[in-house]
Every structure is written in C-alpha cells, then in structure tokens.
C-alpha cells in the first residue's frame, strides 16, 4: 500500500514488490516450510495463524529493494531491467529456502541489495500486530532493526524471546557449573545450553516430588514398563431411573489401528454393590470383535446412548449435568512402552488410586470465555481454566511452574559465580533493562516457562489419543477449546510425545538457531501507538476469524503464574485484554452490526495513525492470508478482505 497524495511522486523509486515477485518459488517454499519442525521458531510456543518465514523474508526484501525500472540510468532498456530483475529473483528464491537461513554469504548478499536501495540507512521494520513474530524475526535475519508490538501479552513475551532477549546475551558462555567445556559459544548457543541444564534439573526435581503419582505398569510377562498415557472416558448418570449407571461418553473405542497391532476397548457391564451396575473395560485385539463404524463409541453430535440400557440421551441433558458439575471420568486403559511397541493394558486399582489426588491450591481458576464457536468445553461445565485439567495434571503443572522460580534462583547464583555482575537484584531485572546476573536468570526462566506452556498444551483433559500414530494429540488440534469425551493423560516423565524433556528440547532447538540483531517488542494498541521512524509490514487480524485473546488465556494464566515476578509490567493483568482486540466478534459486541462497526473503525484508526508518520519512500505491506467467502445478492465476496481494504483506503492509502 502507498500513501495517497504522495508529494514527491517524481522522485519516488518503485520497489520490486510493486512490479513483480517470483511467486511460484515463494509459495513452494512457504508450503514446504509447514513440514519443517526441529528448530523452526513456530515450535517454541504455540501461536495461531503464523505467516511462513519464507514469505516474510521475500516480502521484506522486495519491499525495500528498488525495482530495476526505478534506476533507468543503470538499466536503460527493458531488456536490461528484465535481466536485473531476474538476478534479484534469484536472491529471493535462494532466501526462501529454509536450509539457507544460516548462509552468511547469501544473507550478506541480500543485505547489500537492501543497503544499496536505501542509501545505507534502511528503516526499522515494525509489525504492530506481531502475533507469532514471523515478520519481525525475518527483518532481524535480514540485518534490519526489528520492532514488534501486540495488545496481547502472550505474543509480546514471545516476540521479545525471538528478537530481543537472545541478542542481549550474544556469545555469552553458559553459567551452569556443569556446562560443556566449549570456547565457541556463538550467538545464543550458551543461553540454549543453560536452558537445557536448568530444565533438566527441573525435570529431576519434579520426578522426585510427583513421580509417585505415575506408577509403572506391569506387562504380561510381569516386567515393569514405562507409562506413556492413561486413556479416560467422561461419564454421566443414565437418566433412565431403572438403570442409573454411570454411562461412559466415548467417541471411539479404538486404541490402535495400525495393521496387525489393532487394539480396542470393550466395556463390560457387571453387578456392583446393591442394585447398581458397574462398567469395567477390557482390552481386545480380535479383529472379528472390533467395533464397526456404526457401533464405535457412545456419543455423537446429536446425543449419546447408554451401553447398559440402550436409552438415548440428548446433548441437552449432558450439558445440564455438566453445568451442575455432575460429569465424571473413568479410566479405560493404560498405555505402556513395551518391546519396541506400545502395549495397551487394563486398568489396575493402583492406577486409579494414583490419579485420585486433591486439586492443589493456587491453580489458575479464572472463568473461561463462552464464545459458542470456539469455546465448546464451557458448555459442558468446564467453565474455569482449572476445569480443563485433571487433578493429577494440575498437580504436575503447579510443580513444574513452581520449579521455574527455583531454577531462576539457581541461575542467579551460578551467574554471579560465573562473573556476571551482581548489582541491585531489582534494578538489574530484565524488564528494567538489566544486563547482569538477575536479568540473565530472568531470561532463562522465560524460556523454561515456554517449555511448561508447551506441556500445558499436552497435559489437559482436552487431549485426544491418535490411534494411527499411537501418541497424544495436543489441546489445540484446531483453533478452539473443543470438548473431548475420551481423552488421554500423558506421563510427564516418559520417553514418548508430550513429556517435559521433549517440550524443553523443542524450545532449546529454536534458541540455538535464532538470528542476532537489534530488536525490541512492546505491548501496545495498534490504533493508538506511535509509528515514527518505522516502516510497517504486518499481518493484521482477519475480521471475525478467531478471538485469540479468549484462546490465549489458556497459556497466559500459566505463563503469569511462573513469570509474574519476572515480567510484572507485561503480565500485570489477570487475563489478556479483550475489549480492544481488533476482531469482528458479534458474541463480544452484542450484534453482527456492532462488531462490523468496531472492526472497520478500528482498522481506519490504525491506518490513519500509521499514515501520519510512515516513511514516504517505501510502500507498506499488509498480509491477508485467510480464505473467507460469503454469498450475497451480488455474488461471492470476502467480508474480511473488503473491510480491510476499505479501512485502509478510507485512511488515505491506495494499492
């Protein structure tokens, strides 16, 4: 986008992005990037709808570099311009390849082109809707000053951890007394080593404290095995007065569908004490007895069926029982590590007793939002943050969360012994711009908290069991807190997916590979913040797509529990800001019309404010990557795209 009414049109040099881009190569590498996991910044902490790093690198480069047609004295003919454009396209195509992110020769080549087109003084790049941080991170990688802001404190902390904190400790050796002996602690490698060492300490301490809550299963041969997960089913009392059994609410009885390894649960109804019936569960492997698609599970979108008496139960009854806190849970199976394969075992009394724990004090218990499209769980009585977890999961998360603070104290002590200045412990804090032992301890604590937050995603009662891959599925398989009827509770100390050490390693791999440079992130409202001396490239909210503030509270409450003393300004509120979030949410604003007005006015304010001070010699780039169509009398339209364009053009911008 360019500012309408530009005063120096005759001297303005068109940028490459305004003429042409090698879109096929950019799209190919952006698509391929989705399958890249280890070390990819998206794996450090979940945030939704991140832009591919490849496309961000390409757009930023082309936003700053002159198109050859802007330099007719150097490229006087169309043929020479075409030849030069092809050369620049070659740089972009190589920049987009993930494996080239550490190619210093290529990055220097790209930086040289940017410096040549900007007179050696490229503008700072700002993303005022920073989210997952793709744009600021790639600006930093291209040697530009990167600035990020967001209204939501979760992405603020995430962006600080991507573009601000690592460079603060560039080439800093680790302070842990048992760190590897290495003289080549370049970039953030020393910081990554400390995160590993103190994270491993947390894991050891936690296993001593809560390891007893996760008993080892016994295999058929009598040997003890490592527990991987426990499979649960929610239940509710059958409304048939002649039955009254605690009927399991199960979407599928299957545990494993791998060919030759099929395992499934079979419910067994038996007479309990008195006149009540009990339901136990057996594990079977005979394919002839396996559940068909028709009889797999007991609950669907329309209701449930009691396996004891056959009574059909509407979802309205289950919701009412849930809101009255009368939904229960029963363990169905135990997953153990066998001889190079998963073993599915029947539940012992020992397993049930180990999970029967009191809810610990000081758990996050804020009320959940009730958006009908994205917040399914609250409709069934899971109305607070704590309700989304079993008592055992809460116990483990509280333990690891508390250990972050203890690890921080250890880092502080070791940092002083390693030679970092002691100073005043409070004034030297990271949030106050400190550079000593306290600031370093704060930094390590933040990345350890990311590991805990990754655990939060895998340690809730909204996690399913993947019957094809035989592993836990995270809470956010999609952008919603959807109700999960039969769920999996992972073992924190296993060697399987979802354990703490694996979550820690995801974080460490990212930190090792982060680029160094000048970067900063702050909490700010895009409609009112200052845009002086910055060039904007941004991926704004997509109309009514997702109210991320509601979803991000899932992580924020645990992040704040670990870091409220580390980042007291950033994490000052009990929950993330909602009312100012720029999303056309009719649930939040009372009606569709009110939501439209709020969104469109907000966008107009953002781009009107931005227009006042953005550098006149460069275009602003705005990503819109959400496929949304609605039908009306005029045909098919995209309300979000239309609203975004109208907001910008009303503010004096043009394509």
PDB file of N, CA, C and O in Angstrom, residues 44 157-158 160-167 169 188 191 195 442-452 503-504 507-508 511 514 563:
ATOM      1  N   UNK A  44       8.528 -23.117  19.336  1.00  0.00           N
ATOM      2  CA  UNK A  44       8.925 -22.684  20.677  1.00  0.00           C
ATOM      3  C   UNK A  44       7.721 -22.469  21.580  1.00  0.00           C
ATOM      4  O   UNK A  44       7.748 -22.779  22.770  1.00  0.00           O
ATOM      5  N   UNK A 157       5.574 -11.387  24.916  1.00  0.00           N
ATOM      6  CA  UNK A 157       6.663 -12.161  25.526  1.00  0.00           C
ATOM      7  C   UNK A 157       7.321 -13.052  24.471  1.00  0.00           C
ATOM      8  O   UNK A 157       8.555 -13.201  24.443  1.00  0.00           O
ATOM      9  N   UNK A 158       6.508 -13.636  23.602  1.00  0.00           N
ATOM     10  CA  UNK A 158       7.050 -14.491  22.546  1.00  0.00           C
ATOM     11  C   UNK A 158       7.972 -13.707  21.625  1.00  0.00           C
ATOM     12  O   UNK A 158       9.084 -14.153  21.294  1.00  0.00           O
ATOM     13  N   UNK A 160       9.552 -10.843  22.249  1.00  0.00           N
ATOM     14  CA  UNK A 160      10.758 -10.467  22.981  1.00  0.00           C
ATOM     15  C   UNK A 160      11.761 -11.622  22.992  1.00  0.00           C
ATOM     16  O   UNK A 160      12.970 -11.427  22.877  1.00  0.00           O
ATOM     17  N   UNK A 161      11.228 -12.825  23.110  1.00  0.00           N
ATOM     18  CA  UNK A 161      12.090 -14.004  23.200  1.00  0.00           C
ATOM     19  C   UNK A 161      12.667 -14.410  21.853  1.00  0.00           C
ATOM     20  O   UNK A 161      13.640 -15.160  21.792  1.00  0.00           O
ATOM     21  N   UNK A 162      12.077 -13.917  20.765  1.00  0.00           N
ATOM     22  CA  UNK A 162      12.591 -14.199  19.423  1.00  0.00           C
ATOM     23  C   UNK A 162      13.585 -13.149  18.944  1.00  0.00           C
ATOM     24  O   UNK A 162      14.603 -13.480  18.330  1.00  0.00           O
ATOM     25  N   UNK A 163      13.304 -11.863  19.213  1.00  0.00           N
ATOM     26  CA  UNK A 163      14.113 -10.806  18.586  1.00  0.00           C
ATOM     27  C   UNK A 163      14.856  -9.906  19.568  1.00  0.00           C
ATOM     28  O   UNK A 163      15.707  -9.121  19.147  1.00  0.00           O
ATOM     29  N   UNK A 164      14.556  -9.989  20.839  1.00  0.00           N
ATOM     30  CA  UNK A 164      15.164  -9.052  21.794  1.00  0.00           C
ATOM     31  C   UNK A 164      16.110  -9.740  22.770  1.00  0.00           C
ATOM     32  O   UNK A 164      17.283  -9.357  22.895  1.00  0.00           O
ATOM     33  N   UNK A 165      15.644 -10.739  23.483  1.00  0.00           N
ATOM     34  CA  UNK A 165      16.438 -11.349  24.549  1.00  0.00           C
ATOM     35  C   UNK A 165      17.686 -12.090  24.046  1.00  0.00           C
ATOM     36  O   UNK A 165      18.760 -11.957  24.655  1.00  0.00           O
ATOM     37  N   UNK A 166      17.594 -12.912  22.978  1.00  0.00           N
ATOM     38  CA  UNK A 166      18.788 -13.675  22.586  1.00  0.00           C
ATOM     39  C   UNK A 166      19.992 -12.794  22.275  1.00  0.00           C
ATOM     40  O   UNK A 166      21.121 -13.105  22.681  1.00  0.00           O
ATOM     41  N   UNK A 167      19.766 -11.679  21.550  1.00  0.00           N
ATOM     42  CA  UNK A 167      20.887 -10.802  21.189  1.00  0.00           C
ATOM     43  C   UNK A 167      21.500 -10.138  22.415  1.00  0.00           C
ATOM     44  O   UNK A 167      22.669  -9.736  22.402  1.00  0.00           O
ATOM     45  N   UNK A 169      22.290 -11.547  25.011  1.00  0.00           N
ATOM     46  CA  UNK A 169      23.297 -12.452  25.576  1.00  0.00           C
ATOM     47  C   UNK A 169      24.132 -13.095  24.478  1.00  0.00           C
ATOM     48  O   UNK A 169      24.600 -14.223  24.620  1.00  0.00           O
ATOM     49  N   UNK A 188      23.346 -17.370  20.495  1.00  0.00           N
ATOM     50  CA  UNK A 188      22.619 -17.719  21.724  1.00  0.00           C
ATOM     51  C   UNK A 188      22.864 -19.161  22.145  1.00  0.00           C
ATOM     52  O   UNK A 188      22.071 -19.734  22.906  1.00  0.00           O
ATOM     53  N   UNK A 191      23.221 -19.529  25.949  1.00  0.00           N
ATOM     54  CA  UNK A 191      21.904 -19.426  26.583  1.00  0.00           C
ATOM     55  C   UNK A 191      21.138 -20.726  26.412  1.00  0.00           C
ATOM     56  O   UNK A 191      20.513 -21.227  27.369  1.00  0.00           O
ATOM     57  N   UNK A 195      19.516 -23.235  29.310  1.00  0.00           N
ATOM     58  CA  UNK A 195      18.101 -23.637  29.327  1.00  0.00           C
ATOM     59  C   UNK A 195      18.001 -25.154  29.437  1.00  0.00           C
ATOM     60  O   UNK A 195      17.184 -25.686  30.193  1.00  0.00           O
ATOM     61  N   UNK A 442      16.387 -14.111  34.765  1.00  0.00           N
ATOM     62  CA  UNK A 442      15.034 -13.862  34.256  1.00  0.00           C
ATOM     63  C   UNK A 442      14.876 -14.432  32.850  1.00  0.00           C
ATOM     64  O   UNK A 442      13.843 -15.023  32.510  1.00  0.00           O
ATOM     65  N   UNK A 443      15.896 -14.240  32.017  1.00  0.00           N
ATOM     66  CA  UNK A 443      15.836 -14.710  30.633  1.00  0.00           C
ATOM     67  C   UNK A 443      15.683 -16.222  30.578  1.00  0.00           C
ATOM     68  O   UNK A 443      14.823 -16.752  29.859  1.00  0.00           O
ATOM     69  N   UNK A 444      16.512 -16.936  31.321  1.00  0.00           N
ATOM     70  CA  UNK A 444      16.433 -18.399  31.338  1.00  0.00           C
ATOM     71  C   UNK A 444      15.058 -18.843  31.832  1.00  0.00           C
ATOM     72  O   UNK A 444      14.451 -19.775  31.291  1.00  0.00           O
ATOM     73  N   UNK A 445      14.542 -18.160  32.849  1.00  0.00           N
ATOM     74  CA  UNK A 445      13.223 -18.517  33.404  1.00  0.00           C
ATOM     75  C   UNK A 445      12.119 -18.383  32.357  1.00  0.00           C
ATOM     76  O   UNK A 445      11.180 -19.182  32.332  1.00  0.00           O
ATOM     77  N   UNK A 446      12.221 -17.390  31.503  1.00  0.00           N
ATOM     78  CA  UNK A 446      11.192 -17.189  30.467  1.00  0.00           C
ATOM     79  C   UNK A 446      11.166 -18.367  29.503  1.00  0.00           C
ATOM     80  O   UNK A 446      10.091 -18.898  29.172  1.00  0.00           O
ATOM     81  N   UNK A 447      12.343 -18.826  29.059  1.00  0.00           N
ATOM     82  CA  UNK A 447      12.371 -19.955  28.124  1.00  0.00           C
ATOM     83  C   UNK A 447      11.952 -21.255  28.820  1.00  0.00           C
ATOM     84  O   UNK A 447      11.333 -22.126  28.190  1.00  0.00           O
ATOM     85  N   UNK A 448      12.266 -21.403  30.087  1.00  0.00           N
ATOM     86  CA  UNK A 448      11.782 -22.575  30.833  1.00  0.00           C
ATOM     87  C   UNK A 448      10.260 -22.546  30.937  1.00  0.00           C
ATOM     88  O   UNK A 448       9.605 -23.597  30.885  1.00  0.00           O
ATOM     89  N   UNK A 449       9.704 -21.353  31.062  1.00  0.00           N
ATOM     90  CA  UNK A 449       8.247 -21.224  31.108  1.00  0.00           C
ATOM     91  C   UNK A 449       7.621 -21.620  29.779  1.00  0.00           C
ATOM     92  O   UNK A 449       6.528 -22.199  29.741  1.00  0.00           O
ATOM     93  N   UNK A 450       8.301 -21.331  28.675  1.00  0.00           N
ATOM     94  CA  UNK A 450       7.801 -21.782  27.376  1.00  0.00           C
ATOM     95  C   UNK A 450       7.694 -23.306  27.343  1.00  0.00           C
ATOM     96  O   UNK A 450       6.752 -23.860  26.771  1.00  0.00           O
ATOM     97  N   UNK A 451       8.670 -23.983  27.933  1.00  0.00           N
ATOM     98  CA  UNK A 451       8.611 -25.450  27.982  1.00  0.00           C
ATOM     99  C   UNK A 451       7.401 -25.906  28.789  1.00  0.00           C
ATOM    100  O   UNK A 451       6.703 -26.855  28.409  1.00  0.00           O
ATOM    101  N   UNK A 452       7.135 -25.221  29.907  1.00  0.00           N
ATOM    102  CA  UNK A 452       5.956 -25.559  30.717  1.00  0.00           C
ATOM    103  C   UNK A 452       4.672 -25.267  29.939  1.00  0.00           C
ATOM    104  O   UNK A 452       3.726 -26.052  29.954  1.00  0.00           O
ATOM    105  N   UNK A 503       9.435 -31.348  25.504  1.00  0.00           N
ATOM    106  CA  UNK A 503       8.962 -29.968  25.371  1.00  0.00           C
ATOM    107  C   UNK A 503      10.121 -28.979  25.531  1.00  0.00           C
ATOM    108  O   UNK A 503      10.218 -27.979  24.825  1.00  0.00           O
ATOM    109  N   UNK A 504      11.010 -29.292  26.454  1.00  0.00           N
ATOM    110  CA  UNK A 504      12.192 -28.455  26.683  1.00  0.00           C
ATOM    111  C   UNK A 504      13.082 -28.437  25.451  1.00  0.00           C
ATOM    112  O   UNK A 504      13.569 -27.379  25.039  1.00  0.00           O
ATOM    113  N   UNK A 507      12.062 -26.095  22.647  1.00  0.00           N
ATOM    114  CA  UNK A 507      12.423 -24.698  22.929  1.00  0.00           C
ATOM    115  C   UNK A 507      13.902 -24.457  22.663  1.00  0.00           C
ATOM    116  O   UNK A 507      14.287 -23.481  22.009  1.00  0.00           O
ATOM    117  N   UNK A 508      14.736 -25.354  23.155  1.00  0.00           N
ATOM    118  CA  UNK A 508      16.187 -25.194  23.045  1.00  0.00           C
ATOM    119  C   UNK A 508      16.629 -25.165  21.586  1.00  0.00           C
ATOM    120  O   UNK A 508      17.484 -24.365  21.189  1.00  0.00           O
ATOM    121  N   UNK A 511      16.093 -21.699  20.177  1.00  0.00           N
ATOM    122  CA  UNK A 511      17.015 -20.686  20.708  1.00  0.00           C
ATOM    123  C   UNK A 511      18.387 -20.812  20.065  1.00  0.00           C
ATOM    124  O   UNK A 511      19.035 -19.803  19.747  1.00  0.00           O
ATOM    125  N   UNK A 514      18.413 -18.914  16.564  1.00  0.00           N
ATOM    126  CA  UNK A 514      17.863 -17.573  16.367  1.00  0.00           C
ATOM    127  C   UNK A 514      18.919 -16.591  15.865  1.00  0.00           C
ATOM    128  O   UNK A 514      20.069 -16.627  16.300  1.00  0.00           O
ATOM    129  N   UNK A 563       5.845 -16.306  35.781  1.00  0.00           N
ATOM    130  CA  UNK A 563       6.660 -15.132  35.453  1.00  0.00           C
ATOM    131  C   UNK A 563       6.121 -13.813  35.992  1.00  0.00           C
ATOM    132  O   UNK A 563       6.607 -12.750  35.601  1.00  0.00           O
TER     133      UNK A 563
END
